[in-house]
mmCIF file of C-alpha atoms in Angstrom:
data_model
loop_
_atom_site.group_PDB
_atom_site.id
_atom_site.type_symbol
_atom_site.label_atom_id
_atom_site.label_comp_id
_atom_site.label_asym_id
_atom_site.label_seq_id
_atom_site.Cartn_x
_atom_site.Cartn_y
_atom_site.Cartn_z
ATOM 1 C CA MET A 1 0.000 0.000 0.000
ATOM 2 C CA GLY A 2 1.297 3.382 -1.019
ATOM 3 C CA LYS A 3 1.197 6.595 0.968
ATOM 4 C CA GLY A 4 -0.514 8.676 -1.708
ATOM 5 C CA SER A 5 0.057 10.035 -5.141
ATOM 6 C CA ASN A 6 2.656 12.585 -6.125
ATOM 7 C CA VAL A 7 -0.106 15.186 -6.542
ATOM 8 C CA GLN A 8 -1.108 14.851 -2.908
ATOM 9 C CA LYS A 9 2.507 15.009 -1.774
ATOM 10 C CA ALA A 10 3.170 18.119 -3.842
ATOM 11 C CA GLN A 11 0.046 19.813 -2.529
ATOM 12 C CA ALA A 12 0.988 19.034 1.085
ATOM 13 C CA ALA A 13 4.489 20.391 0.461
ATOM 14 C CA ARG A 14 3.010 23.622 -0.990
ATOM 15 C CA GLU A 15 0.829 24.076 2.105
ATOM 16 C CA ARG A 16 3.802 23.549 4.433
ATOM 17 C CA ASN A 17 5.856 26.110 2.519
ATOM 18 C CA GLN A 18 3.040 28.667 2.649
ATOM 19 C CA LYS A 19 2.822 28.275 6.427
ATOM 20 C CA LYS A 20 6.575 28.845 6.716
ATOM 21 C CA MET A 21 6.401 32.013 4.604
ATOM 22 C CA GLY A 22 3.860 33.620 6.940
ATOM 23 C CA LYS A 23 1.456 36.386 6.004
ATOM 24 C CA SER A 24 1.638 38.386 2.813
ATOM 25 C CA ASP A 25 2.065 42.163 2.866
ATOM 26 C CA GLU A 26 -1.647 42.690 2.211
ATOM 27 C CA GLU A 27 -2.631 40.353 5.057
ATOM 28 C CA ARG A 28 -0.216 42.074 7.437
ATOM 29 C CA LYS A 29 -1.559 45.517 6.504
ATOM 30 C CA ALA A 30 -5.177 44.380 6.933
ATOM 31 C CA ALA A 31 -4.423 42.824 10.327
ATOM 32 C CA PHE A 32 -2.573 45.960 11.466
ATOM 33 C CA ASP A 33 -5.423 48.245 10.379
ATOM 34 C CA LYS A 34 -8.002 46.069 12.155
ATOM 35 C CA ALA A 35 -5.963 45.997 15.367
ATOM 36 C CA LYS A 36 -5.450 49.755 15.241
ATOM 37 C CA LYS A 37 -9.164 50.376 14.680
ATOM 38 C CA ASP A 38 -10.225 47.977 17.458
ATOM 39 C CA SER A 39 -7.754 49.287 20.009
ATOM 40 C CA SER A 40 -8.872 52.883 19.682
ATOM 41 C CA ALA A 41 -12.595 52.343 19.298
ATOM 42 C CA PHE A 42 -13.347 54.553 22.321
ATOM 43 C CA MET A 43 -10.906 57.263 23.364
ATOM 44 C CA CYS A 44 -11.365 59.590 26.311
ATOM 45 C CA ASN A 45 -11.306 63.165 25.021
ATOM 46 C CA ILE A 46 -9.674 64.436 28.223
ATOM 47 C CA CYS A 47 -6.895 61.958 29.039
ATOM 48 C CA ARG A 48 -6.765 60.170 25.628
ATOM 49 C CA GLN A 49 -6.977 56.693 27.185
ATOM 50 C CA THR A 50 -8.230 54.141 24.666
ATOM 51 C CA PHE A 51 -10.767 51.373 25.205
ATOM 52 C CA MET A 52 -11.510 48.293 23.129
ATOM 53 C CA VAL A 53 -14.467 48.161 20.774
ATOM 54 C CA ASN A 54 -16.359 45.671 22.957
ATOM 55 C CA VAL A 55 -16.340 47.777 26.147
ATOM 56 C CA LYS A 56 -19.733 48.415 27.724
ATOM 57 C CA LEU A 57 -21.043 51.880 28.537
ATOM 58 C CA PRO A 58 -20.955 51.307 32.332
ATOM 59 C CA ALA A 59 -17.190 50.731 32.079
ATOM 60 C CA LEU A 60 -16.778 54.029 30.230
ATOM 61 C CA TYR A 61 -18.892 55.788 32.861
ATOM 62 C CA LEU A 62 -16.760 54.198 35.585
ATOM 63 C CA HIS A 63 -13.647 55.619 33.903
ATOM 64 C CA VAL A 64 -15.154 59.115 33.900
ATOM 65 C CA THR A 65 -16.123 59.034 37.574
ATOM 66 C CA ALA A 66 -12.917 57.336 38.763
ATOM 67 C CA LYS A 67 -10.340 59.277 36.745
ATOM 68 C CA HIS A 68 -11.956 62.673 36.257
ATOM 69 C CA GLY A 69 -14.240 63.020 39.255
ATOM 70 C CA PRO A 70 -17.982 63.439 39.555
ATOM 71 C CA THR A 71 -17.948 67.056 38.368
ATOM 72 C CA VAL A 72 -16.912 66.193 34.810
ATOM 73 C CA ASP A 73 -19.701 65.664 32.302
ATOM 74 C CA PRO A 74 -19.481 62.106 30.915
ATOM 75 C CA VAL A 75 -20.315 63.300 27.386
ATOM 76 C CA SER A 76 -17.227 65.524 27.433
ATOM 77 C CA CYS A 77 -15.148 62.328 27.717
ATOM 78 C CA PHE A 78 -17.125 59.966 25.468
ATOM 79 C CA ALA A 79 -19.790 60.975 22.971
ATOM 80 C CA ALA A 80 -21.272 57.475 23.318
ATOM 81 C CA LEU A 81 -22.376 58.309 26.879
ATOM 82 C CA ALA A 82 -24.987 60.789 25.640
ATOM 83 C CA GLY A 83 -28.288 59.644 27.127
ATOM 84 C CA PHE A 84 -26.620 57.040 29.383
ATOM 85 C CA ASP A 85 -28.285 56.708 32.788
ATOM 86 C CA PRO A 86 -25.897 55.355 35.469
ATOM 87 C CA ASN A 87 -28.885 54.276 37.590
ATOM 88 C CA ASP A 88 -30.227 52.227 34.657
ATOM 89 C CA PRO A 89 -27.136 50.864 32.861
ATOM 90 C CA LYS A 90 -29.048 48.340 30.730
ATOM 91 C CA GLY A 91 -31.833 50.754 29.750
ATOM 92 C CA LEU A 92 -34.600 48.628 31.273
ATOM 93 C CA LYS A 93 -36.376 51.480 33.064
ATOM 94 C CA LYS A 94 -36.395 53.607 29.940
ATOM 95 C CA ALA A 95 -37.924 50.801 27.884
ATOM 96 C CA ALA A 96 -40.598 50.146 30.551
ATOM 97 C CA ALA A 97 -41.573 53.825 30.789
ATOM 98 C CA PRO A 98 -45.144 54.584 29.698
ATOM 99 C CA GLY A 99 -45.313 55.682 26.096
ATOM 100 C CA ALA A 100 -41.832 54.419 25.318
ATOM 101 C CA GLY A 101 -43.024 51.327 23.488
ATOM 102 C CA GLY A 102 -45.461 53.161 21.236
ATOM 103 C CA ALA A 103 -49.131 52.357 20.744
ATOM 104 C CA ALA A 104 -50.196 48.859 21.667
ATOM 105 C CA LYS A 105 -51.682 46.837 18.837
ATOM 106 C CA PRO A 106 -54.991 45.093 19.490
ATOM 107 C CA LYS A 107 -54.839 41.312 19.342
ATOM 108 C CA ALA A 108 -56.376 39.666 16.334
ATOM 109 C CA LYS A 109 -59.373 37.503 17.154
ATOM 110 C CA SER A 110 -59.216 33.939 15.989
ATOM 111 C CA LYS A 111 -62.110 32.652 13.964
ATOM 112 C CA LYS A 112 -63.760 29.438 15.055
ATOM 113 C CA LYS A 113 -65.219 27.071 12.533
ATOM 114 C CA ASP A 114 -68.645 25.551 13.135
ATOM 115 C CA ASP A 115 -68.746 21.881 12.177
#
């Protein structure tokens, strides 16, 4: 029993060589641009500290109160904190407020068939 054809061996050798070569210039540039964009997704306008793209608004608010004190307006640090309520970090109270959900739709009545 053989270990495979020459085509398979050549293809495996090509794959090994590509792994050894590493990334191409285009791949390196794309990875660098993505990392740069992700690392500076949120930047404090006062102290210029950067935060990752997946940071939650309560963490940004915590930065404002811890680093800059309670007298600083949170929006002056991060524009994303406009409308953020520290007492309702998930926005549940705002969604449950009367009139926030819009007009309620009446339920459709189901028709019953007479047999």
